[in-house]
mmCIF file of C-alpha atoms in Angstrom:
data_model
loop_
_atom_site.group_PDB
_atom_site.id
_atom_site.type_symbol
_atom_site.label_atom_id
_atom_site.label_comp_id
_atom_site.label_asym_id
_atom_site.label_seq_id
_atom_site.Cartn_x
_atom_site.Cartn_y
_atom_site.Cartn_z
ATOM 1 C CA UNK A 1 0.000 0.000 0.000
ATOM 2 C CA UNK A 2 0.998 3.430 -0.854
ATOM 3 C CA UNK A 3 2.391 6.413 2.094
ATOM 4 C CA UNK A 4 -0.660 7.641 3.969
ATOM 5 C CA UNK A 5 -1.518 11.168 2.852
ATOM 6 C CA UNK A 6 -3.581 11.979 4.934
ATOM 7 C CA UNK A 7 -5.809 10.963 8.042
ATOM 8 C CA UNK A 8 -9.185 12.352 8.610
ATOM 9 C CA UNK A 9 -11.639 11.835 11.531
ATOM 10 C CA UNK A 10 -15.319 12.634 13.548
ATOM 11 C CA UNK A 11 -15.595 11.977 17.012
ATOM 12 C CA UNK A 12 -19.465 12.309 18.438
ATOM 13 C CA UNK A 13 -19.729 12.800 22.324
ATOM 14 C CA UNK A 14 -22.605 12.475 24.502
ATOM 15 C CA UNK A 15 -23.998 11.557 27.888
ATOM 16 C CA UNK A 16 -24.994 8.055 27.506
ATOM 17 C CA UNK A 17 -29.127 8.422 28.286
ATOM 18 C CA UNK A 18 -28.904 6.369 31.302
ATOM 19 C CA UNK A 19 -30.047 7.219 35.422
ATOM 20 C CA UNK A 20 -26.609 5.686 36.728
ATOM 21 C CA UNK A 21 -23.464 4.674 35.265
ATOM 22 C CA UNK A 22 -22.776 0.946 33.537
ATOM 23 C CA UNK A 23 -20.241 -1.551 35.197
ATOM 24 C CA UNK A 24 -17.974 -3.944 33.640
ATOM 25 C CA UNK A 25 -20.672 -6.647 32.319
ATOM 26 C CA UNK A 26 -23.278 -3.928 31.889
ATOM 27 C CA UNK A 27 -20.924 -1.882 29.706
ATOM 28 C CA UNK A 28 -19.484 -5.035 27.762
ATOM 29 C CA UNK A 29 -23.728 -6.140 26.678
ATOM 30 C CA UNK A 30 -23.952 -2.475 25.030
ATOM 31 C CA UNK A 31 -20.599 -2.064 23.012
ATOM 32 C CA UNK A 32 -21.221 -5.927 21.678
ATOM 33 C CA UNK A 33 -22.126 -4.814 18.346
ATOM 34 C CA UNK A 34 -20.465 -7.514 16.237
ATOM 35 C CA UNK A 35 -20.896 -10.837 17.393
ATOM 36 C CA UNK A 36 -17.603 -13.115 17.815
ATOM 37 C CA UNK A 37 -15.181 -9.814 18.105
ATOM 38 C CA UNK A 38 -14.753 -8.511 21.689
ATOM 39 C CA UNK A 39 -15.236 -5.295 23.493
ATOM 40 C CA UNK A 40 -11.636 -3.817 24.386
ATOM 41 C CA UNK A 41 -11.710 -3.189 28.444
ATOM 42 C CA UNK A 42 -9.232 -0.871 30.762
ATOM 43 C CA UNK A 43 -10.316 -0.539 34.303
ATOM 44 C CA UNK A 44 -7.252 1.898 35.034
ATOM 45 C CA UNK A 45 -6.836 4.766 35.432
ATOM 46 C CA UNK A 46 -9.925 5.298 34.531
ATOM 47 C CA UNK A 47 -12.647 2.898 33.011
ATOM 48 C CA UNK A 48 -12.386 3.024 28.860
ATOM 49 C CA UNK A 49 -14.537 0.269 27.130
ATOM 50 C CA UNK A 50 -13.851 0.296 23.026
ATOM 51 C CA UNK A 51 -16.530 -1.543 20.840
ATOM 52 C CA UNK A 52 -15.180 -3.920 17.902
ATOM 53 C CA UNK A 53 -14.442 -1.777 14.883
ATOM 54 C CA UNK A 54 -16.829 -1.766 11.736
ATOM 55 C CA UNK A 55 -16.440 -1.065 8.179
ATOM 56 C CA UNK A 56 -18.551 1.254 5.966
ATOM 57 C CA UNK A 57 -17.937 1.340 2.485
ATOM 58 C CA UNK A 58 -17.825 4.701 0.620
ATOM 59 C CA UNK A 59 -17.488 5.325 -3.243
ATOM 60 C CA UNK A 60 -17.212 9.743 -2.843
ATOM 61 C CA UNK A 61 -15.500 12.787 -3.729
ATOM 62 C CA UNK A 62 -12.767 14.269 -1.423
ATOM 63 C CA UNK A 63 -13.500 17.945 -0.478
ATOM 64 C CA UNK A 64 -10.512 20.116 -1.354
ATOM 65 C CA UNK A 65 -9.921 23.878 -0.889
ATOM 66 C CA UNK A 66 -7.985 23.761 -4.142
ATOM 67 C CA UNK A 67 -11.567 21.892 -5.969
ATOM 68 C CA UNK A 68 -9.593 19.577 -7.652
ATOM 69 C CA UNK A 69 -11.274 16.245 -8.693
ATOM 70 C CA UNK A 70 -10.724 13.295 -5.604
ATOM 71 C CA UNK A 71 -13.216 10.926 -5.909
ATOM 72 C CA UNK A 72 -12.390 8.030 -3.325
ATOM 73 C CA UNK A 73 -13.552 4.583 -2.921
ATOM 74 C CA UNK A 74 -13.028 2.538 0.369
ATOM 75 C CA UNK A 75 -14.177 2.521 4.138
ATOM 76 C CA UNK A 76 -14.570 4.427 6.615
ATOM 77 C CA UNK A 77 -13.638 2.425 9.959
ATOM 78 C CA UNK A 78 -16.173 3.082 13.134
ATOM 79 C CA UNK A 79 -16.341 1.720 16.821
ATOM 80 C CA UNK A 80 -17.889 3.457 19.776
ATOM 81 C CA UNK A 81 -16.118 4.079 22.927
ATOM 82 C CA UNK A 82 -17.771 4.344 26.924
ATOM 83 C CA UNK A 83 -15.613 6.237 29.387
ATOM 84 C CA UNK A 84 -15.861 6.311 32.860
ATOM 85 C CA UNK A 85 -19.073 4.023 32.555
ATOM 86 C CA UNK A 86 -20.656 7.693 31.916
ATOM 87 C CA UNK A 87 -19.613 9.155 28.545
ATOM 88 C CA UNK A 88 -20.767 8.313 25.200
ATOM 89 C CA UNK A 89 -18.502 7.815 22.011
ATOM 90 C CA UNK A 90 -18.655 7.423 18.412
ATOM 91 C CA UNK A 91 -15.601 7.938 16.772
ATOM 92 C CA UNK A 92 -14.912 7.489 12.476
ATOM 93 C CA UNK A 93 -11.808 7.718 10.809
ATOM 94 C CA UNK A 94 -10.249 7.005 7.157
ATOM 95 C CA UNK A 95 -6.933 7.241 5.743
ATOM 96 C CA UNK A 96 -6.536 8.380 2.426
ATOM 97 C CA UNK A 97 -3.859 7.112 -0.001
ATOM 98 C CA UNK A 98 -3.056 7.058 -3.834
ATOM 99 C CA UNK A 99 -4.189 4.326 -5.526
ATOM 100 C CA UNK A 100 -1.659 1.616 -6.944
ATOM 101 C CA UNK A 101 -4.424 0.586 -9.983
ATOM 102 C CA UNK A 102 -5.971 2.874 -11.792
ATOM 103 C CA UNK A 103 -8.774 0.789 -12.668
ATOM 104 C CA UNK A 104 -11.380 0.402 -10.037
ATOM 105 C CA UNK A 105 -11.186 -2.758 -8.337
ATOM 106 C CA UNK A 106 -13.789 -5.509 -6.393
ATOM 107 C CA UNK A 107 -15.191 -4.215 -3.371
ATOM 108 C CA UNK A 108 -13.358 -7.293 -2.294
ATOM 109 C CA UNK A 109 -9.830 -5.410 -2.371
ATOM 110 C CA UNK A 110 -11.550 -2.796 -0.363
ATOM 111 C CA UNK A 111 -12.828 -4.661 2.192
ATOM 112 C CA UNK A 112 -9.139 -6.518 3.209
ATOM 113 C CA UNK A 113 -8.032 -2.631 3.760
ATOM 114 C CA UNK A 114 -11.209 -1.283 6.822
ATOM 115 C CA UNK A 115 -10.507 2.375 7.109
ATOM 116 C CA UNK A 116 -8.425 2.833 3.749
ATOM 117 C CA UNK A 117 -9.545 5.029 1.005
ATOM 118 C CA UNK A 118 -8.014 5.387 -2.698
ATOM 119 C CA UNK A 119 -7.657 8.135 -4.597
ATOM 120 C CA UNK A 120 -7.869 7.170 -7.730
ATOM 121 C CA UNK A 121 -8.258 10.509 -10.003
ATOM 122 C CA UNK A 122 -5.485 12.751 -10.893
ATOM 123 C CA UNK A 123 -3.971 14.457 -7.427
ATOM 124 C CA UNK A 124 -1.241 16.882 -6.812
ATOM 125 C CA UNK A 125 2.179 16.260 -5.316
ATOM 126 C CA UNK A 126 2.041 14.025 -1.941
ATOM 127 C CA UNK A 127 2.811 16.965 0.065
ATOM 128 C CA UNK A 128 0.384 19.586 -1.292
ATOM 129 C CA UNK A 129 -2.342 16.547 -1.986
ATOM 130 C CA UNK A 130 -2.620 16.266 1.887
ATOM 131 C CA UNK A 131 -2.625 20.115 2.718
ATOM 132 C CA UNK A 132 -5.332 20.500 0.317
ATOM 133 C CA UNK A 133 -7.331 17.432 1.397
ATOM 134 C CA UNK A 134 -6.761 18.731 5.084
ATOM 135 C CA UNK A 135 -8.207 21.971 4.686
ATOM 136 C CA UNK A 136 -10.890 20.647 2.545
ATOM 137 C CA UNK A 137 -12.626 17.894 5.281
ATOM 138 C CA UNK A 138 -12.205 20.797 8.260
ATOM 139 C CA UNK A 139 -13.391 23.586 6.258
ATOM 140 C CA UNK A 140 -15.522 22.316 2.777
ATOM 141 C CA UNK A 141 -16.844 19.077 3.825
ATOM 142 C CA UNK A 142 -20.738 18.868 2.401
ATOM 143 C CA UNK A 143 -23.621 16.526 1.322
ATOM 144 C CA UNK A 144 -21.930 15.945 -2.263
ATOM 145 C CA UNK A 145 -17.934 14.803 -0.895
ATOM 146 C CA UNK A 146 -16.636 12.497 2.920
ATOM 147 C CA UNK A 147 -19.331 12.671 5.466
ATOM 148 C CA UNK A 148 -17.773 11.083 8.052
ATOM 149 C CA UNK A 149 -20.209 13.007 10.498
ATOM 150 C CA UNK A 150 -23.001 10.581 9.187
ATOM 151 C CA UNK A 151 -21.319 7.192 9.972
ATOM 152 C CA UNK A 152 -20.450 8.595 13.470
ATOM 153 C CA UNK A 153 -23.750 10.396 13.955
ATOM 154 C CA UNK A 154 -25.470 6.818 12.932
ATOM 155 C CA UNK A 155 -23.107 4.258 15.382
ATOM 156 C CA UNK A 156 -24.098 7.194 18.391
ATOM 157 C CA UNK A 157 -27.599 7.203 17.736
ATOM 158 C CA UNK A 158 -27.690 2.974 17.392
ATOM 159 C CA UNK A 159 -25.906 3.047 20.686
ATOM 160 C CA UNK A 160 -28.115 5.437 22.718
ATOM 161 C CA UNK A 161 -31.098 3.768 21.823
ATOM 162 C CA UNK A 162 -30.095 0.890 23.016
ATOM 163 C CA UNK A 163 -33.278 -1.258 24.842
ATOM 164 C CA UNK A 164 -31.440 -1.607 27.751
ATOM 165 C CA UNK A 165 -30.622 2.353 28.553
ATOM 166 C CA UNK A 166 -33.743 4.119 30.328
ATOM 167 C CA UNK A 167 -32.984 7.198 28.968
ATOM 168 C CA UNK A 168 -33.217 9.085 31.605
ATOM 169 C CA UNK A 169 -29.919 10.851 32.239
ATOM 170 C CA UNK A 170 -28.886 12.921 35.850
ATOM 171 C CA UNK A 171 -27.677 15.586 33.048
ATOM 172 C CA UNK A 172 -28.763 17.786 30.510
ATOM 173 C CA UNK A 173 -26.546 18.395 27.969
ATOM 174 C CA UNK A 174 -25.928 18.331 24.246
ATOM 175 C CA UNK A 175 -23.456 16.203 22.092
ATOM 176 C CA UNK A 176 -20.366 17.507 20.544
ATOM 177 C CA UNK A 177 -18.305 17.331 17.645
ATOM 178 C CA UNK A 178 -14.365 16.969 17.059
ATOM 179 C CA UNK A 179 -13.720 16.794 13.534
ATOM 180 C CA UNK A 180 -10.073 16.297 12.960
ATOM 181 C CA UNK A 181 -7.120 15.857 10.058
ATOM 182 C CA UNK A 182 -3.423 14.308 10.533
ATOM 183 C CA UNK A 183 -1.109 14.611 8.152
ATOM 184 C CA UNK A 184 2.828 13.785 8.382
ATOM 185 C CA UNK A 185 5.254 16.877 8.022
ATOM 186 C CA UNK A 186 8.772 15.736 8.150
ATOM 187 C CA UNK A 187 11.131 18.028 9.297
ATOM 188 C CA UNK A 188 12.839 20.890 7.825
ATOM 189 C CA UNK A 189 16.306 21.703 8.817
ATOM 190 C CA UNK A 190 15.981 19.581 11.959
ATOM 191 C CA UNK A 191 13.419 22.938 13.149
ATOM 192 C CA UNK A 192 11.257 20.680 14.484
ATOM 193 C CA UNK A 193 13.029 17.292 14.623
ATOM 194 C CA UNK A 194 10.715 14.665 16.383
ATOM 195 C CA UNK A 195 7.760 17.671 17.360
ATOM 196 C CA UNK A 196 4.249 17.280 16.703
ATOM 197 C CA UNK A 197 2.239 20.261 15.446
ATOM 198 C CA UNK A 198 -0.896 20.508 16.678
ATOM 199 C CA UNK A 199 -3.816 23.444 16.486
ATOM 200 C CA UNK A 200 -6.983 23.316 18.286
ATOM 201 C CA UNK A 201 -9.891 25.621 17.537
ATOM 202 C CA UNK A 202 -13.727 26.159 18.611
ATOM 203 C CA UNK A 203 -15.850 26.555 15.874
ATOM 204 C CA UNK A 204 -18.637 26.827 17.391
ATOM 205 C CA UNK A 205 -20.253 25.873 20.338
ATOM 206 C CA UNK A 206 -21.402 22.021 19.564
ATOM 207 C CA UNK A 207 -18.159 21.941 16.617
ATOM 208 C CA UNK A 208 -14.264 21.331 17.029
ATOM 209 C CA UNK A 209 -11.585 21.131 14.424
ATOM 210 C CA UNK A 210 -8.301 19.582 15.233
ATOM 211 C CA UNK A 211 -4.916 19.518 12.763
ATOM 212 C CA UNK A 212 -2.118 17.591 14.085
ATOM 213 C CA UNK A 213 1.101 17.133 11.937
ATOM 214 C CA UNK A 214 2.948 14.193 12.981
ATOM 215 C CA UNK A 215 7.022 13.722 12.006
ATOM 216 C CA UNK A 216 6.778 9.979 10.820
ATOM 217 C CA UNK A 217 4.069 7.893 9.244
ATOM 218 C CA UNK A 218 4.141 5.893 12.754
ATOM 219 C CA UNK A 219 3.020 8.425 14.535
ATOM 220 C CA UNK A 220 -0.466 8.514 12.463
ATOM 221 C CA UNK A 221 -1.599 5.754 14.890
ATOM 222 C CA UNK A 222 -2.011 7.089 18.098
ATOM 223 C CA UNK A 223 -3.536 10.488 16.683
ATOM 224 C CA UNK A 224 -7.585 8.998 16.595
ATOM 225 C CA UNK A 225 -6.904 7.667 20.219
ATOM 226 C CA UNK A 226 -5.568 11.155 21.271
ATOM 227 C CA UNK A 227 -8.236 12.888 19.524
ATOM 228 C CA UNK A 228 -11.255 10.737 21.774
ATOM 229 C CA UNK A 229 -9.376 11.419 24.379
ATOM 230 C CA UNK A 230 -9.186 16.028 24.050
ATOM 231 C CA UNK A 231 -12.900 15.253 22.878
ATOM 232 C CA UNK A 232 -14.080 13.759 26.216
ATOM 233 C CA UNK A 233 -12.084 17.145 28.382
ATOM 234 C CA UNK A 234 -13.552 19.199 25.877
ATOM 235 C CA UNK A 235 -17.057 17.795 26.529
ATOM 236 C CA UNK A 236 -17.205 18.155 30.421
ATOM 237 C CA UNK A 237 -15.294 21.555 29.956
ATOM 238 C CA UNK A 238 -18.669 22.229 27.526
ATOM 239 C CA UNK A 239 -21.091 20.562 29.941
ATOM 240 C CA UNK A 240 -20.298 21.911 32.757
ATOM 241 C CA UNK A 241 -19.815 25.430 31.605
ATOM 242 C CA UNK A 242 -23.117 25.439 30.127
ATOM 243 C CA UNK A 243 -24.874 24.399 33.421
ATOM 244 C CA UNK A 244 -23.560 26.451 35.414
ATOM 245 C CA UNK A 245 -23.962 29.539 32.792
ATOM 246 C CA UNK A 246 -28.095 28.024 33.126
ATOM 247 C CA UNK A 247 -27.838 27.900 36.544
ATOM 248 C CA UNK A 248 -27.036 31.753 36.583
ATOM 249 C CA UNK A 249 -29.940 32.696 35.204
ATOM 250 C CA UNK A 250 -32.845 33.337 37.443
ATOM 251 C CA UNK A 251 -36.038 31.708 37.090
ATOM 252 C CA UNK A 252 -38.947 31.327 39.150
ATOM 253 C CA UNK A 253 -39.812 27.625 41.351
ATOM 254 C CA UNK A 254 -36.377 26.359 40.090
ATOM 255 C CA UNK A 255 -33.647 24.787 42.594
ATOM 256 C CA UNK A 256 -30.582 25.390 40.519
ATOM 257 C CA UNK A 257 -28.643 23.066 43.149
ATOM 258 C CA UNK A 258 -31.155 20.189 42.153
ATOM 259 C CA UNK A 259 -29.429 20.406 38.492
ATOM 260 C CA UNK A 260 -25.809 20.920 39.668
ATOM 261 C CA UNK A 261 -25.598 18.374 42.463
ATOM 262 C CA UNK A 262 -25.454 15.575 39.477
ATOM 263 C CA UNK A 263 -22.619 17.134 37.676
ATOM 264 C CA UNK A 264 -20.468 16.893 40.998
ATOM 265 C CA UNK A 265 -21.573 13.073 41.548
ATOM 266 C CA UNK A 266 -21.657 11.715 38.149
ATOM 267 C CA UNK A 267 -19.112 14.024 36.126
ATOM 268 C CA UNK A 268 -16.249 15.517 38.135
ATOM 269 C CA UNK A 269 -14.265 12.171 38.645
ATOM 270 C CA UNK A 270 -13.650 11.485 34.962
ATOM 271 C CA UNK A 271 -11.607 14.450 34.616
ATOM 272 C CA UNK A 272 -7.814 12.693 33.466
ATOM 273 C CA UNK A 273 -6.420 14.497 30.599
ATOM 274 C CA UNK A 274 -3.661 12.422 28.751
ATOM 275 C CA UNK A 275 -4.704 9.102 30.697
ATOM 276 C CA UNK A 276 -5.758 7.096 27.306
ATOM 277 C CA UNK A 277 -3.684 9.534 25.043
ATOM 278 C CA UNK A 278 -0.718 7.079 23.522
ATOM 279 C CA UNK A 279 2.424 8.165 25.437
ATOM 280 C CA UNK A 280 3.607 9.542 21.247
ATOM 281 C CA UNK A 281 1.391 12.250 21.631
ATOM 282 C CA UNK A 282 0.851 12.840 25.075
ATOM 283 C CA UNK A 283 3.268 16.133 24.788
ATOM 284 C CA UNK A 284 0.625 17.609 23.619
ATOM 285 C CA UNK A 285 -1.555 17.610 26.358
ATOM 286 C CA UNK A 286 1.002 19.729 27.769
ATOM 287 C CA UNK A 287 0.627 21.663 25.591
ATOM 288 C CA UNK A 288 -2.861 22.423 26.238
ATOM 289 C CA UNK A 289 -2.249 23.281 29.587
ATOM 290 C CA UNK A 290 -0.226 25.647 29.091
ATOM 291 C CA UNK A 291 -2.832 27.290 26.731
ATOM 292 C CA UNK A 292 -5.628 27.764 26.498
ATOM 293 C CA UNK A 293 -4.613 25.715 30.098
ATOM 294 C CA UNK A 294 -7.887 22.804 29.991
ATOM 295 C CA UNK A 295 -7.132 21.885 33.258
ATOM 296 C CA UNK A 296 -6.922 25.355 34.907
ATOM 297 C CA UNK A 297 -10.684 25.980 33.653
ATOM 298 C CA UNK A 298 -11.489 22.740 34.677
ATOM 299 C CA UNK A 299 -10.333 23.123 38.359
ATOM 300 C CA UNK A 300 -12.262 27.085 38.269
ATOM 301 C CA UNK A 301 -15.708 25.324 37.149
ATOM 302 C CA UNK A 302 -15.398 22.954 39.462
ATOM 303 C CA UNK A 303 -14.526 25.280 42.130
ATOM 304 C CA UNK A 304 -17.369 27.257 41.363
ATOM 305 C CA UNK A 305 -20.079 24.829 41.086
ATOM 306 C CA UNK A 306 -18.834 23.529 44.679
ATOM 307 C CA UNK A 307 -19.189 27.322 46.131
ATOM 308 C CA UNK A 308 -22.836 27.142 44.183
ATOM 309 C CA UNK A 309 -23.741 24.081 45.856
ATOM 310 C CA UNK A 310 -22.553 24.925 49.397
ATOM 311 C CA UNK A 311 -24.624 28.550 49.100
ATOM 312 C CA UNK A 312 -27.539 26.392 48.259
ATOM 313 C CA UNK A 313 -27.133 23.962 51.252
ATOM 314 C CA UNK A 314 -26.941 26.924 53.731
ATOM 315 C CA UNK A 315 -29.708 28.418 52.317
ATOM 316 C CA UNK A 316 -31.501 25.453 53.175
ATOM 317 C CA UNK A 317 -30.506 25.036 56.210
ATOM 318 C CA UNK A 318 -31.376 28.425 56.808
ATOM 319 C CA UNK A 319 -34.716 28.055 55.869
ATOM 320 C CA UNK A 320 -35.688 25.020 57.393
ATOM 321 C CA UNK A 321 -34.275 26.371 60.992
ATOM 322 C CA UNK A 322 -36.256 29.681 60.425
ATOM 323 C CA UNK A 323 -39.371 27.490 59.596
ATOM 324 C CA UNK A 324 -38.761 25.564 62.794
ATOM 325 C CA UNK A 325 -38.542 28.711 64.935
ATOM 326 C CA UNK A 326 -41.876 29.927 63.696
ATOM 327 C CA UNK A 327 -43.326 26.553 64.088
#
């Protein structure tokens, strides 16, 4: 198989629609989606559960910034992921490379190769083919070219409506969306000699884009894992930002601390940045901390939803001893 030119990516986060967290067996039952291939299990540091990998097959065009013709035929590889017993994955990727025949081949071919498409129209140079197919999935992705969006958006929603969830989460909060692109740069004049470049950016407040530019081909293997991993932070950064932003906002018979005591019980202990990142790229979670520093907002939010909650509790106790008094 031909160099990788690029990697591209969708990562779909959610509360999985369920009263209280799944154990071991529980969590196993749900992520058992094809039968005779088992559910990949870590207990430590924190619980991860991966569900056997899938294979969709995709005959498309590649959206590129420079709109020249990439129409691609392969699959797009999909599993869903359950972290912390709490948090809900779906997570699609593809690598794109040149094809070696330029005649289309059986569906067979494609199907030895899960997660592999081929080019297989006229493309630029290696190194500006995978700028311009980079760009082109983070910014120009539509209905017409790669939807990986779709394939991850389908494996969540098959998930959460799982029979056995009750659907009635502690939480509410709304799903997010990491869409990401890795590419390899080798160095140049030993500048940046074994670095990975990496740029994070909000694009909106459900969407995320991610570019990561790795020094080796190798490296390309751990990016997916790393990008689950910023997309879980970023979605309790995004959760509990948004309730406590709700929670600010005064409204009549409503016990804010009745919506923020959850967050505290079922939310706060997942917080481990880097813990399932591949120890390759786990630089860059330093990286992040540093700025925009994911772990210093983490630790304010949390302090002030603990101050919120222990205002709330005095005013109750406040109230019930004045109520006793008059009594």
């Amino acid at each position: 198989m031909n160099e990788p030119l690029v990697l591209l990516g969708e990562v779909r986060t959610a509360l999985l629609p369920n009263a209280g967290g799944l154990a071991a067996r529980e969590t196993t039952a749900l992520l058992s989606l094809l039968p005779g291939q088992r559910v990949l299990m870590r207990e430590r540091p924190l619980a991860l559960a991966i569900s056997p990998g899938s294979a969709v097959g995709v005959d498309c065009r590649l959206a590129t910034v420079s709109g020249s013709d990439s129409r691609a035929i392969g699959t797009v590889a999909a599993h869903a992921i359950l972290v912390g017993g709490r948090v809900m994955q779906s997570s699609a990727s593809s690598t794109v490379v040149r094809t070696a025949d330029k005649n289309r081949r059986p569906w067979s071919h494609y199907l030895d190769q899960v997660g592999t498409l081929e080019v297989w129209h006229r493309i630029a140079d290696d190194a500006a083919a995978a700028v311009d197919l980079t760009e082109g999935f983070l910014e120009g992705s539509g209905a017409t070219t790669l939807d990986l969006g779709s394939v991850s958006d389908r494996l969540l929603t098959r998930v959460r409506t799982d029979p056995r969830l009750d659907q009635q989460p502690p939480v509410r909060s709304s799903a997010t969306r990491l869409r990401w692109a890795a590419r390899v740069a080798p160095p140049v004049g030993g500048t940046v000699r074994g670095r990975t470049l990496f740029a994070f950016r909000l694009e909106d407040e459900h969407t995320r884009s991610v570019r990561i530019m790795v020094p080796t081909a190798r490296d390309l293997g751990a990016v997916q894992r790393f990008c689950e991993d910023l997309a879980v932070h970023d979605w309790l950064l995004s959760t509990l930002g948004a309730a406590l932003s709700e929670a600010d906002r005064p409204m009549p018979e409503r016990d804010p601390s009745a919506e923020l005591a959850p967050l505290l019980e079922q939310l706060v202990h997942l917080w481990m940045p880097g813990a399932h990142t591949p120890p390759r790229l786990r630089e860059l979670w330093t990286r992040l901390e540093s700025d925009p520093g994911f772990t210093r907002q983490w630790t304010a939010q949390v302090g002030h939803l603990r101050d919120r909650l222990a205002v709330a509790t005095l005013a109750a106790l406040r109230s019930a001893k004045i109520s006793t008094v008059q009594w």
